[in-house]
Short mmCIF file of C-alpha atoms and ligand atoms in Angstrom, two decimals:
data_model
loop_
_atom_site.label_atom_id
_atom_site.label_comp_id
_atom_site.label_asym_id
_atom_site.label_seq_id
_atom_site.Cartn_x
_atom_site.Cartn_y
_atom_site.Cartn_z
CA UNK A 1 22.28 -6.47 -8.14
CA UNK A 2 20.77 -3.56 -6.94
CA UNK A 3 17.21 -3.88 -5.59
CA UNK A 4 13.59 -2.72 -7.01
CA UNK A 5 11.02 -1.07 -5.33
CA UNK A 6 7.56 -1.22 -6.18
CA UNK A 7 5.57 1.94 -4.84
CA UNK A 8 2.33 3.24 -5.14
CA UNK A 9 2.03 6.56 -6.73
CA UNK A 10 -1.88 7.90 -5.85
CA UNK A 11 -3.69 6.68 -2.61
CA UNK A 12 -3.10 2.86 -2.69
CA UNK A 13 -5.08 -0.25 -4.31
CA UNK A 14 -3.16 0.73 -7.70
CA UNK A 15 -2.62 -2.68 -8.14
CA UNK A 16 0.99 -3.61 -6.31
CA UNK A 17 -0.32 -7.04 -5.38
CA UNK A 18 -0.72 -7.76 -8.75
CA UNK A 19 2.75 -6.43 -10.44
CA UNK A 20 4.95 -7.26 -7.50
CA UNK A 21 3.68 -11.28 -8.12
CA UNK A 22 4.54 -10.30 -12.60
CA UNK A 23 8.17 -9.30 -11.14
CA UNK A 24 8.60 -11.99 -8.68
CA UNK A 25 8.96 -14.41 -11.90
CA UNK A 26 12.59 -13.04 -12.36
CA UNK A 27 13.32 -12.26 -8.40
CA UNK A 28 14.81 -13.90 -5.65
CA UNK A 29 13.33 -12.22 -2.76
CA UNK A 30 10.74 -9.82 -2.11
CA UNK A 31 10.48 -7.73 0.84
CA UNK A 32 7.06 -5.48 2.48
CA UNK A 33 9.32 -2.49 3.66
CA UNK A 34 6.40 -0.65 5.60
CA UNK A 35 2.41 -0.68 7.09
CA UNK A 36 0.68 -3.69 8.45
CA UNK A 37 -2.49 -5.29 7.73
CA UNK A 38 -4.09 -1.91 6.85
CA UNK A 39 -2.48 -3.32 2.75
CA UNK A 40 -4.96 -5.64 0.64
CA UNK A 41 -2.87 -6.88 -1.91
CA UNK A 42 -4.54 -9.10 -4.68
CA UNK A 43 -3.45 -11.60 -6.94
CA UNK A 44 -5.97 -13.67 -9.58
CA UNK A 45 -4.30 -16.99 -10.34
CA UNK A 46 -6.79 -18.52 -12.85
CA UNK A 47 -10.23 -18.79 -10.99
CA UNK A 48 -8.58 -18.46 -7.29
CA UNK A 49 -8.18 -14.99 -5.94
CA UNK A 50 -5.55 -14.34 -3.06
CA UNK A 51 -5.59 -11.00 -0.93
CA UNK A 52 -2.57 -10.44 1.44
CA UNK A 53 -2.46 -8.14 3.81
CA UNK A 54 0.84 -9.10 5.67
CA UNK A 55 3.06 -11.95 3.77
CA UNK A 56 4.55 -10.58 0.59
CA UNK A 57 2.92 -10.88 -2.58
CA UNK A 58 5.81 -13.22 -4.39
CA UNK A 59 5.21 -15.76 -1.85
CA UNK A 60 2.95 -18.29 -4.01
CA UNK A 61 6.35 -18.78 -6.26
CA UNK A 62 8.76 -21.46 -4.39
CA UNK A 63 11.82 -19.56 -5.48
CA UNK A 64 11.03 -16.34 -3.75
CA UNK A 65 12.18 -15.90 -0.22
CA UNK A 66 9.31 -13.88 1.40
CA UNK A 67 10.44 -11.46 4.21
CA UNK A 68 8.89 -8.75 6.37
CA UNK A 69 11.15 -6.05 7.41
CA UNK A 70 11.99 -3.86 10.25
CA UNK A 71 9.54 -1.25 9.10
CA UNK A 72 6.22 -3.59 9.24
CA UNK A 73 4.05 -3.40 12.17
CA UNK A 74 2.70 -6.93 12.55
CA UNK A 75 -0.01 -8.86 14.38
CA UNK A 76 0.57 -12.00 14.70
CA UNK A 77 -2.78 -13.38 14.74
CA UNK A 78 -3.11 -11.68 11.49
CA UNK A 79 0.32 -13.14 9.98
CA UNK A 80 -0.93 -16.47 11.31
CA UNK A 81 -4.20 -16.66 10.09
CA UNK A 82 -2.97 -15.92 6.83
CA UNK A 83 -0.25 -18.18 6.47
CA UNK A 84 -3.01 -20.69 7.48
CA UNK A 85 -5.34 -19.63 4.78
CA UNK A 86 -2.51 -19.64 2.12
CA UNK A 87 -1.15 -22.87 3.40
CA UNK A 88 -4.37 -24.12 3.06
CA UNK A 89 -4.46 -23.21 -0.97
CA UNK A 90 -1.54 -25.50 -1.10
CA UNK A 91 0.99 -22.80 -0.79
CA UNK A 92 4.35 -23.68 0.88
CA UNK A 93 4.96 -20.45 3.88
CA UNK A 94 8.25 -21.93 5.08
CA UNK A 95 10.70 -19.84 3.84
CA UNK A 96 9.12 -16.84 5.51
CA UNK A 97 11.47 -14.69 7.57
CA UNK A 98 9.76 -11.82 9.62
CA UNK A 99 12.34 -9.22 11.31
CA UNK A 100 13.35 -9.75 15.27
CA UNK A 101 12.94 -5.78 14.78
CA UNK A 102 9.60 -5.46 13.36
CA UNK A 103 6.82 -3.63 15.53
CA UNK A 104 3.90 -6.11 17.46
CA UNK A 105 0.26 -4.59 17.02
CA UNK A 106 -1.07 -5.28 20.20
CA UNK A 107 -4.99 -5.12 21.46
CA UNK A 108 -4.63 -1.90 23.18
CA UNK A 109 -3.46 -0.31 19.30
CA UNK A 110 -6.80 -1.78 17.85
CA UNK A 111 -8.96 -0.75 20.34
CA UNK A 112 -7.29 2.98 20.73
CA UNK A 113 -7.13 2.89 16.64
CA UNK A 114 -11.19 2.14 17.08
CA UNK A 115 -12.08 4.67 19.55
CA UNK A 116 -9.86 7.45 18.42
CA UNK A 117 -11.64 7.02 15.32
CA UNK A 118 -15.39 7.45 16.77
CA UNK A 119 -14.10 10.54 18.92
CA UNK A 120 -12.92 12.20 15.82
CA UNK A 121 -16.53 11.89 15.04
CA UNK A 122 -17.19 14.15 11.36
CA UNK A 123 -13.21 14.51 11.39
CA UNK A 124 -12.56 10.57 11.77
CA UNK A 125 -9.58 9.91 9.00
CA UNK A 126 -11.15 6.66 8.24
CA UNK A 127 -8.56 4.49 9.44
CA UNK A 128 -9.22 0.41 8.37
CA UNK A 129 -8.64 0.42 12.50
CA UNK A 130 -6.25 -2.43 12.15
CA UNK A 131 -4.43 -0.45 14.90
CA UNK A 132 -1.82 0.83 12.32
CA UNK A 133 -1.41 4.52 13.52
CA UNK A 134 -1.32 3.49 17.38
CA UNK A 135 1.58 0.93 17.02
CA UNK A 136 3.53 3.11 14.74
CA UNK A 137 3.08 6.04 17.55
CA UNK A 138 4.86 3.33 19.95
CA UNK A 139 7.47 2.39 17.93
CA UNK A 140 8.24 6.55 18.05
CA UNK A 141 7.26 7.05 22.08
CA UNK A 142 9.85 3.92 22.14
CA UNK A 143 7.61 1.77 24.56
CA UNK A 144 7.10 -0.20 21.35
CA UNK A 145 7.27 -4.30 21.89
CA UNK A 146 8.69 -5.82 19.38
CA UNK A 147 8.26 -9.54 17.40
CA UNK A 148 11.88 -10.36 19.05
CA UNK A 149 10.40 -9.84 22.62
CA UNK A 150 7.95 -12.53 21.75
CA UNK A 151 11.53 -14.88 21.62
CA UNK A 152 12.01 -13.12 25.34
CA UNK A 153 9.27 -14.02 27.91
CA UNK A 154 10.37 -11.72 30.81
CA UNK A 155 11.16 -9.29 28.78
CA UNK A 156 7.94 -9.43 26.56
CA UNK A 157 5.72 -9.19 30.21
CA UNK A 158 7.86 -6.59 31.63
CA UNK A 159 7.02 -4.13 28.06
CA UNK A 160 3.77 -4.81 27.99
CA UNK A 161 3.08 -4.04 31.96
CA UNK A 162 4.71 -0.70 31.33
CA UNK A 163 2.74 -0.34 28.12
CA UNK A 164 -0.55 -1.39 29.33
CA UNK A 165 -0.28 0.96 32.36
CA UNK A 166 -0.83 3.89 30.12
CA UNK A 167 -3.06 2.33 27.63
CA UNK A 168 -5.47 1.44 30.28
CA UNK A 169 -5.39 4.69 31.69
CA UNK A 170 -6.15 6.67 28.22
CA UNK A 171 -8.91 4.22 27.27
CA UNK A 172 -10.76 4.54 30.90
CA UNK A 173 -10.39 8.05 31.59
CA UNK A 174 -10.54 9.55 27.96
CA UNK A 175 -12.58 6.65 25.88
CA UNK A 176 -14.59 5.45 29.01
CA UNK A 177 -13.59 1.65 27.93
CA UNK A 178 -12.83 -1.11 29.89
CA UNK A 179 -9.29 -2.09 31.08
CA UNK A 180 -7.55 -4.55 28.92
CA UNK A 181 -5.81 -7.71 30.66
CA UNK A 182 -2.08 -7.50 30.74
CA UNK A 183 -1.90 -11.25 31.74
CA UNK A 184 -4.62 -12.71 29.16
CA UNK A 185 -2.66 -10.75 26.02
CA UNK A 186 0.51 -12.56 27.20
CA UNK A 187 -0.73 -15.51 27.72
CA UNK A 188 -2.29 -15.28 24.41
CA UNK A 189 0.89 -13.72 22.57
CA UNK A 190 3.53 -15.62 24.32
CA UNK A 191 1.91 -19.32 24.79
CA UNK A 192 -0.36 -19.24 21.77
CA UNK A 193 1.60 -17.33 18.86
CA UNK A 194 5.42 -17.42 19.88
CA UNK A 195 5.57 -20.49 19.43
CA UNK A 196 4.47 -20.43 15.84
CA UNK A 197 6.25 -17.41 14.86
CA UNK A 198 9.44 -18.06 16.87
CA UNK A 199 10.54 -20.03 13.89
CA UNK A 200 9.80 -16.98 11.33
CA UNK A 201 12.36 -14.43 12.95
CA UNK A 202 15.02 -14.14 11.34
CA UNK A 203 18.17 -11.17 11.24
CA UNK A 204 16.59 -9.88 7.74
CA UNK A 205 19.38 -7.33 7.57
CA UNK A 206 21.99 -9.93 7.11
CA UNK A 207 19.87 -11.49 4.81
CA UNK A 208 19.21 -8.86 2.43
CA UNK A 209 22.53 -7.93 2.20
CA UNK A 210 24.03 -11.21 1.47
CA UNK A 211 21.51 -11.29 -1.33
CA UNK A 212 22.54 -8.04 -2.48
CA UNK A 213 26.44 -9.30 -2.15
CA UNK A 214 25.63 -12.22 -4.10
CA UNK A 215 24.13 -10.39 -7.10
CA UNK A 216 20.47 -11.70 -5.99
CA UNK A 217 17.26 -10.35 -7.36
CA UNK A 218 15.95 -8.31 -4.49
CA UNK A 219 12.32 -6.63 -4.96
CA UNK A 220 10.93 -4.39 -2.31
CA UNK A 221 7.13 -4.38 -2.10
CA UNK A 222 5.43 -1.29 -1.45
CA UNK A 223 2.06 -0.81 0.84
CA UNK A 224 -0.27 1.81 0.96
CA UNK A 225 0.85 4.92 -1.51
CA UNK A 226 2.55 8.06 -2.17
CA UNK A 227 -0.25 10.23 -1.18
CA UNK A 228 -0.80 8.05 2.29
CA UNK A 229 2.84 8.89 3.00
CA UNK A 230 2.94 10.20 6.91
CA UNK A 231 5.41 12.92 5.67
CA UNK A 232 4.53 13.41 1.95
CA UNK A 233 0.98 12.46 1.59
CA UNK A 234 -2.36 14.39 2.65
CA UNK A 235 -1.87 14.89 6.39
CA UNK A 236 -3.30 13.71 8.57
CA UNK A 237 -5.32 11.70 5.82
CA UNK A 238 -2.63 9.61 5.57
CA UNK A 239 -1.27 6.36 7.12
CA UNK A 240 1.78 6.24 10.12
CA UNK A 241 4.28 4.99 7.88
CA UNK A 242 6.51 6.08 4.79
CA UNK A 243 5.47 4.36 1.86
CA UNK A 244 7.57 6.50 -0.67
CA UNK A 245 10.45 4.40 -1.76
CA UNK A 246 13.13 5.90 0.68
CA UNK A 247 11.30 3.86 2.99
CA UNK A 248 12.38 0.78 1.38
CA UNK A 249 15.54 1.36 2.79
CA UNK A 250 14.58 2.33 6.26
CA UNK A 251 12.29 -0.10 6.13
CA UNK A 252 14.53 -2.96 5.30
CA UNK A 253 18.11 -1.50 6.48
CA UNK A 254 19.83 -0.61 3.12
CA UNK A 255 21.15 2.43 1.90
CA UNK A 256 20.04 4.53 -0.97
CA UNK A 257 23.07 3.68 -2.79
CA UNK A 258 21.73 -0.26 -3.18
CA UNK A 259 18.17 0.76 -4.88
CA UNK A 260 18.22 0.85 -8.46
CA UNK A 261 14.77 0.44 -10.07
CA UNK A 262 11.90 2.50 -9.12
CA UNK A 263 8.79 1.49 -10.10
CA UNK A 264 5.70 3.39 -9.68
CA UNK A 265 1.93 1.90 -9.96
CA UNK A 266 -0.43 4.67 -10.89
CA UNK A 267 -3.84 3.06 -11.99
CA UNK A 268 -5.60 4.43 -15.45
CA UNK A 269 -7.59 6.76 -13.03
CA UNK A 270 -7.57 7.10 -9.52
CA UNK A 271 -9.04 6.09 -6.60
CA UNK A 272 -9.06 6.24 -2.40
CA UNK A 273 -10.54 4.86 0.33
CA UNK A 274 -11.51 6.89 3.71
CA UNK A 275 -11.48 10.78 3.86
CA UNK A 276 -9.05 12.92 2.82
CA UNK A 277 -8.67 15.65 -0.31
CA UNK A 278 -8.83 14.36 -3.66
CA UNK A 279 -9.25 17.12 -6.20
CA UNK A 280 -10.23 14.85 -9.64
CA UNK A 281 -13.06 13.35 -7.69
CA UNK A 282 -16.08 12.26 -9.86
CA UNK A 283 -19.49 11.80 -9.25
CA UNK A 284 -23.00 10.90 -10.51
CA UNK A 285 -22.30 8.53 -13.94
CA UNK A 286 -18.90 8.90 -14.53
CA UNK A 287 -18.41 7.48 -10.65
CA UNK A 288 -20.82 4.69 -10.92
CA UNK A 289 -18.98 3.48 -14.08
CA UNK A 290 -15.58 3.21 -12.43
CA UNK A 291 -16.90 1.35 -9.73
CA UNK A 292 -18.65 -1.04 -11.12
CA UNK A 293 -16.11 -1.37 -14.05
CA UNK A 294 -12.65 -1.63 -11.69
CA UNK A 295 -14.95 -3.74 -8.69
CA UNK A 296 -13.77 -0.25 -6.75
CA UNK A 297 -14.28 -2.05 -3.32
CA UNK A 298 -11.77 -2.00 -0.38
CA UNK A 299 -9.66 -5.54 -0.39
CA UNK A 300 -9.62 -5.44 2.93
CA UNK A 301 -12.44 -3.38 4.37
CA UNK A 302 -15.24 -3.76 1.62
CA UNK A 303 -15.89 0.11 1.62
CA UNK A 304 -16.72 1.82 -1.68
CA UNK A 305 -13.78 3.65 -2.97
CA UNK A 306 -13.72 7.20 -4.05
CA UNK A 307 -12.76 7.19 -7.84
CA UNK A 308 -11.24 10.57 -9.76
CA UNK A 309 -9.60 11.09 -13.31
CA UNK A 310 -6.00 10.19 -13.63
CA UNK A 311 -4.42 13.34 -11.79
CA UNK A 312 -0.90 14.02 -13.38
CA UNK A 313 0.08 16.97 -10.80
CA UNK A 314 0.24 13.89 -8.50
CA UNK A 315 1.69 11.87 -10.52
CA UNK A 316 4.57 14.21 -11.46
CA UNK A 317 4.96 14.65 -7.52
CA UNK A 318 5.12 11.04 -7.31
CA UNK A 319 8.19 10.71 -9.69
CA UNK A 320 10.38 13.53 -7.75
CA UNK A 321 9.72 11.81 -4.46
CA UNK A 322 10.39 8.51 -5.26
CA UNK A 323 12.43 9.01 -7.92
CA UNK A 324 10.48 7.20 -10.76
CA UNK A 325 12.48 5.49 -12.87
CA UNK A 326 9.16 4.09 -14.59
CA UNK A 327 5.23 3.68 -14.43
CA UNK A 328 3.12 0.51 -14.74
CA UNK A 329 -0.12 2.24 -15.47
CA UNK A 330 -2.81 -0.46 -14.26
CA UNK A 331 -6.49 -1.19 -15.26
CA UNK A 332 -6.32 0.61 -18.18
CA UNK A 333 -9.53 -1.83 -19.17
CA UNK A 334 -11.68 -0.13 -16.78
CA UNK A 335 -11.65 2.62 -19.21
CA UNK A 336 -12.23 0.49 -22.22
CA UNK A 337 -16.60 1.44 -22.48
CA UNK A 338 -15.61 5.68 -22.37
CA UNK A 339 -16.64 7.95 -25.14
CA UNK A 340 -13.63 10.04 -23.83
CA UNK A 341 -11.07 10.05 -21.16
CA UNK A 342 -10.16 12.98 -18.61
CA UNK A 343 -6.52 13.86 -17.22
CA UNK A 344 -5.56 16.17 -15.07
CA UNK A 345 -2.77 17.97 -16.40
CA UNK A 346 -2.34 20.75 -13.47
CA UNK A 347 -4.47 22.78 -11.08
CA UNK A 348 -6.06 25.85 -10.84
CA UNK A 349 -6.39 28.11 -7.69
CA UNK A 350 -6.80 32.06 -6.96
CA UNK A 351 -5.36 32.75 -10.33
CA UNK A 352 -2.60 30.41 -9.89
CA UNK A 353 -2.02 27.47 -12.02
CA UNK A 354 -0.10 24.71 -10.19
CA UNK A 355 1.80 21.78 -11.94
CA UNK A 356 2.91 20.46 -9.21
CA UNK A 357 0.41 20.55 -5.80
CA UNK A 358 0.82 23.15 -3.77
CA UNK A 359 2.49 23.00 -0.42
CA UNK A 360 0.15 24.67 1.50
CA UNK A 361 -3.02 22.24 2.03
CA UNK A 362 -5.03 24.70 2.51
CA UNK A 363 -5.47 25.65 -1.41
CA UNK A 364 -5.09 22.02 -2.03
CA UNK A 365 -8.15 22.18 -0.78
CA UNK A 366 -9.77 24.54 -2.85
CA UNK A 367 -8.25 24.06 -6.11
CA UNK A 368 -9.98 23.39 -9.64
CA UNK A 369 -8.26 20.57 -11.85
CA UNK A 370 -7.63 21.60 -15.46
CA UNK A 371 -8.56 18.52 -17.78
CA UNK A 372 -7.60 17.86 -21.34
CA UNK A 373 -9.57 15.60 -22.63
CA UNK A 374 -9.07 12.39 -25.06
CA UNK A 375 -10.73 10.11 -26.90
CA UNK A 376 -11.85 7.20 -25.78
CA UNK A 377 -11.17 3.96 -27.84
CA UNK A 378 -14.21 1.71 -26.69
CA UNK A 379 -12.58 -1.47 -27.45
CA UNK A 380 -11.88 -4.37 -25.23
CA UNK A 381 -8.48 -4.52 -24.02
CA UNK A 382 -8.50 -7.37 -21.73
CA UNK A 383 -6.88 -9.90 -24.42
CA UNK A 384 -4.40 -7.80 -25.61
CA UNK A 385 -1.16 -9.03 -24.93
CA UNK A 386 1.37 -7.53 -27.32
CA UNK A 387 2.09 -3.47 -27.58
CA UNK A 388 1.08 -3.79 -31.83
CA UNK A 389 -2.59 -5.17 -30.14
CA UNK A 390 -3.51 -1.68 -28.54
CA UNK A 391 -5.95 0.45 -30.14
CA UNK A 392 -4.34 4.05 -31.18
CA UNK A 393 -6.60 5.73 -28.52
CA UNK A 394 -5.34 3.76 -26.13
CA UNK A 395 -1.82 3.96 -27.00
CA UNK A 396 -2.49 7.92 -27.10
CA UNK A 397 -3.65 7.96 -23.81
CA UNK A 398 -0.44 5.90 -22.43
CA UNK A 399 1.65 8.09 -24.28
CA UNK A 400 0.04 11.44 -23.25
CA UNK A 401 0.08 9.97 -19.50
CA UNK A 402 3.97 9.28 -20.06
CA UNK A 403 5.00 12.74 -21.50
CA UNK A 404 2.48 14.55 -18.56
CA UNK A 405 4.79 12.99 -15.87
CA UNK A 406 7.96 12.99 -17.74
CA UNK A 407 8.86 8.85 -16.97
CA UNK A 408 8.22 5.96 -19.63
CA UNK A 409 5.19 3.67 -18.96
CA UNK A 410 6.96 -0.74 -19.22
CA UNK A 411 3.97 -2.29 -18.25
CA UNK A 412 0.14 -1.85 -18.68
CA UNK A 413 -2.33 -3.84 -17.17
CA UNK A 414 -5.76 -4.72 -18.72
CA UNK A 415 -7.43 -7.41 -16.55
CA UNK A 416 -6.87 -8.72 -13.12
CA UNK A 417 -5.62 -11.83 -14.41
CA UNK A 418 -1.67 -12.35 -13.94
CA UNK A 419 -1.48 -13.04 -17.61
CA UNK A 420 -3.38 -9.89 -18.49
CA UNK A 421 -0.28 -6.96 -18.77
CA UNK A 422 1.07 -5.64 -21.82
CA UNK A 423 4.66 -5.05 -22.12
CA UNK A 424 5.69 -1.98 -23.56
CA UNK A 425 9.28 -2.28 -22.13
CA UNK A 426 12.20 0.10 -23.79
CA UNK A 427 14.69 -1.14 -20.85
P1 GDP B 1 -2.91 -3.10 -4.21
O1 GDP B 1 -3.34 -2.79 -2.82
O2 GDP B 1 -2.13 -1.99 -4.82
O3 GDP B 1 -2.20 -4.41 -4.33
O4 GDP B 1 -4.26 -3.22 -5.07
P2 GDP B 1 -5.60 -4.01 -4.63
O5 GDP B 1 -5.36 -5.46 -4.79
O6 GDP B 1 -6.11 -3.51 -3.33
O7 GDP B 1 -6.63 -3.45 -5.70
C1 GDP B 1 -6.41 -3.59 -7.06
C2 GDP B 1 -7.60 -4.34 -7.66
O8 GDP B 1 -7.55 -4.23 -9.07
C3 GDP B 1 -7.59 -5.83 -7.37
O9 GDP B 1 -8.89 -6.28 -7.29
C4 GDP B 1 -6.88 -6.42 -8.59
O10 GDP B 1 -7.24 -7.76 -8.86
C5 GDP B 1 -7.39 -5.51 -9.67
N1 GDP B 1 -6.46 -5.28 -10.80
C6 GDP B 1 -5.11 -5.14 -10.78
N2 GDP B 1 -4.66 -4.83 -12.02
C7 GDP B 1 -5.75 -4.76 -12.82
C8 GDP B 1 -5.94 -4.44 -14.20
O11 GDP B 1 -5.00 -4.14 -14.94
N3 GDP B 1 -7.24 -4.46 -14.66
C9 GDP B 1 -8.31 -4.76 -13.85
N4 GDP B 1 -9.52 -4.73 -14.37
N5 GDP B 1 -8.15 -5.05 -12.55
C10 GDP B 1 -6.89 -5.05 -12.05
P1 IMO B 2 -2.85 -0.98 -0.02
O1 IMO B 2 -1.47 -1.45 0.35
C1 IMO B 2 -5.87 2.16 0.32
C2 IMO B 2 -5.94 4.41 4.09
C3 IMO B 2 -7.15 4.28 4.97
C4 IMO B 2 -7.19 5.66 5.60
C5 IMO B 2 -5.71 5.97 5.80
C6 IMO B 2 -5.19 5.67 7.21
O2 IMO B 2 -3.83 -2.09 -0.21
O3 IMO B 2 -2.82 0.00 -1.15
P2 IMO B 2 -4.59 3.38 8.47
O4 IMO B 2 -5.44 2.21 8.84
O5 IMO B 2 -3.41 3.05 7.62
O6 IMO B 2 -4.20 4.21 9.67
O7 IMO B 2 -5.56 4.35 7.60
O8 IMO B 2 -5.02 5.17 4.87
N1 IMO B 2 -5.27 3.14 3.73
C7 IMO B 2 -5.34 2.58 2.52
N2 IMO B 2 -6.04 2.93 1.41
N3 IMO B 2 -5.04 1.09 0.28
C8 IMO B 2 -4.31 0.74 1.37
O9 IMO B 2 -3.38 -0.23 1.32
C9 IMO B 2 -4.47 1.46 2.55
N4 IMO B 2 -3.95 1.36 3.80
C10 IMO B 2 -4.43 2.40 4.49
O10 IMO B 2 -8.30 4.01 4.21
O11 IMO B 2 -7.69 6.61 4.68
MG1 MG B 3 -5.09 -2.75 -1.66
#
């Protein structure tokens, strides 16, 4: 069976946690491809609420095999700590396996992530200064460590003397910050978490390719977004990896040829967190609403998020770079008290009308989004569960999303509830 790949379309928090957890019901494994603990991926389960930043979001079924591929950066405390949590909840973390080839975040990324950040002063990108963008520029400089050295002592002290040299240098002479101890993070990485992750690593290449040879349901989750995308997105307000769904296959060492579903989460609107253009922004009311109506909150940071209309230029950009093959348009409820509904159907800029954005980010910058505008249907959607139980303005809006960016929409959501999706499936 070829795999799936779940990918956010906008600028992340569209609600991956959340679908990837509806799809893991008929999957076998499910695989984070790319990113780190910078994701906050949330699933409701009745009255308990789970946010995962590192361990895939079909872990809480025991048939999935949960595994972090080559393309993660990890930190161990982090991946511990949260298989604590979750183990804690009753949740069985065994079967995790976490690639020998995946990226370590180390101190030195956190602290350079953190300090970059305040240098950057008015022009800071915002980071969630997890260290994300620091261990990623590793990986490329190749003096990287990696979560097989922590299986390697020597090896593991030799990297990170070599490593640290630098580090130490940059934050003293440019950041004016202390030195960081080469022997207290190995004593720390290799005597407090190899041990407990030793038994995680795992060849994930061979694994996801005997899966794939045995006709096994193989779903590959997405974090971050489209528009966070280190080649595709807003540069540089973007993240250090490639979320877009080639990345599932870099990420997790198959080919192109082995993807067959493409599944984009766009949210009923659109939001983002940190700084960064964003040409449907709202303010005033119409902000205030969404926030408070979609709990528009970072998962994992707690900062307010920027909220927009639904922006279909993106969206159609979206489907050509990760080639679509469908939407699941999420918290379409949030929309549910609006007299009438905004969407972006292109843009405007010194007499040009864009459909898709333009290249240069420069007029990205500067151009004026051309709305239609529909009716609301101020009804409560969050018990519908069948396609017959929307109201016609809602199924207008779905619709007029759908023919804007030229894919079908299978799945809406209309709560954060894992029961709460409607399926309007044609597959
Ligand atoms: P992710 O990073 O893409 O997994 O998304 P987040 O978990 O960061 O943010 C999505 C938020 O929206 C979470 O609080 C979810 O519980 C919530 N959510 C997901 N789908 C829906 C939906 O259809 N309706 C509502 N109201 N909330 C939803
Ligand atoms: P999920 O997977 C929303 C944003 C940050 C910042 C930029 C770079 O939950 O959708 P980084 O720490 O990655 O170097 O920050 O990217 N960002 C996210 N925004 N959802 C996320 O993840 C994000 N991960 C990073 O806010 O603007
Ligand atoms: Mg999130």
């Amino acid at each position: 069976m070829p795999a799936t790949v779940v990918v956010g379309t906008q600028w992340g928090d569209e609600g991956k946690g959340k679908l990837t957890d509806l799809l893991a019901r008929e999957m076998d494994l499910v695989v984070r491809y790319q990113g780190g603990h910078n994701a906050g991926h949330t699933i409701v389960v009745g009255e308990e609420s789970f946010a995962l930043q590192l361990v895939p979001s079909g872990v809480l079924y025991p048939h999935i095999t949960p595994v972090i591929g080559n393309g993660v950066v990890v930190d161990p405390a982090v991946l511990l700590e949260e298989v604590d949590v979750l183990s804690a909840k009753g949740i069985d973390t065994s079967r995790l396996v976490v690639s020998g080839n995946a990226h370590l975040i180390m101190p030195y990324h956190q602290e350079l992530d953190r300090v970059s950040e305040r240098y950057l002063g008015k022009n800071a990108l915002g980071t969630t200064k997890r260290g994300i963008g620091p261990a990623y520029a590793d990986k490329a400089t190749r003096v990287g460590l990696r979560v097989q050295d922590l299986l390697d002592p020597k090896i593991f002290k030799e990297k990170l003397e070599m490593a640290i040299r630098e580090k130490n240098a940059t934050l003293a002479k440019v950041y004016n910050r202390l030195p960081l101890s080469a022997d207290e993070i190995a004593e720390r990485y290799l005597g407090e978490y190899a041990p407990r992750v030793a038994p995680m690593v795992g060849d994930t290449v061979s694994l996801v390719h005997e899966a794939l040879e045995d006709g096994r349901e193989l779903l590959m989750e997405g974090a971050q977004a489209t528009f966070l995308d280190l080649d595709h997105g807003t540069y540089p307000f973007v993240t250090s990896s490639n979320p877009v769904a080639g990345g599932a296959c870099t990420g997790t060492g198959i080919g192109p040829r082995d993807v067959g579903r493409v599944i984009g989460i766009a949210k009923a609107y659109i939001t983002r967190v940190g700084a960064g253009p964003f040409p449907t922004e709202v303010d005033g009311d119409t902000s205030e609403m969404l926030v408070e109506r979609g709990h528009e909150f970072g998962t994992n940071t707690g900062r307010r998020r920027r909220c927009g209309w639904f922006d279909a230029v993106m969206a159609r950009q979206a489907v050509r770079l990760n080639s679509l093959t469908e939407v699941a348009l999420t918290k379409l409820d949030v929309l549910d008290t609006f007299e009438s509904v905004k969407v972006c159907v292109a843009y405007e800029a010194g007499g040009e009308r864009y459909t898709y954005p333009p290249y240069h980010q420069s007029v990205l910058h500067q151009v004026t989004p051309v709305y239609e505008e529909l009716p609301g249907w101020r009804t409560d959607l969050t018990g519908v569960t069948e396609s017959s139980g929307m109201p016609p303005a809602a199924r207008r809006y779905i619709d007029f999303l759908a023919e804007q960016i030229g894919v079908p929409v299978q799945l809406v959501g209309v709560g954060p509830g894992r029961e709460q999706f409607v399926s309007l499936a044609t597959r």
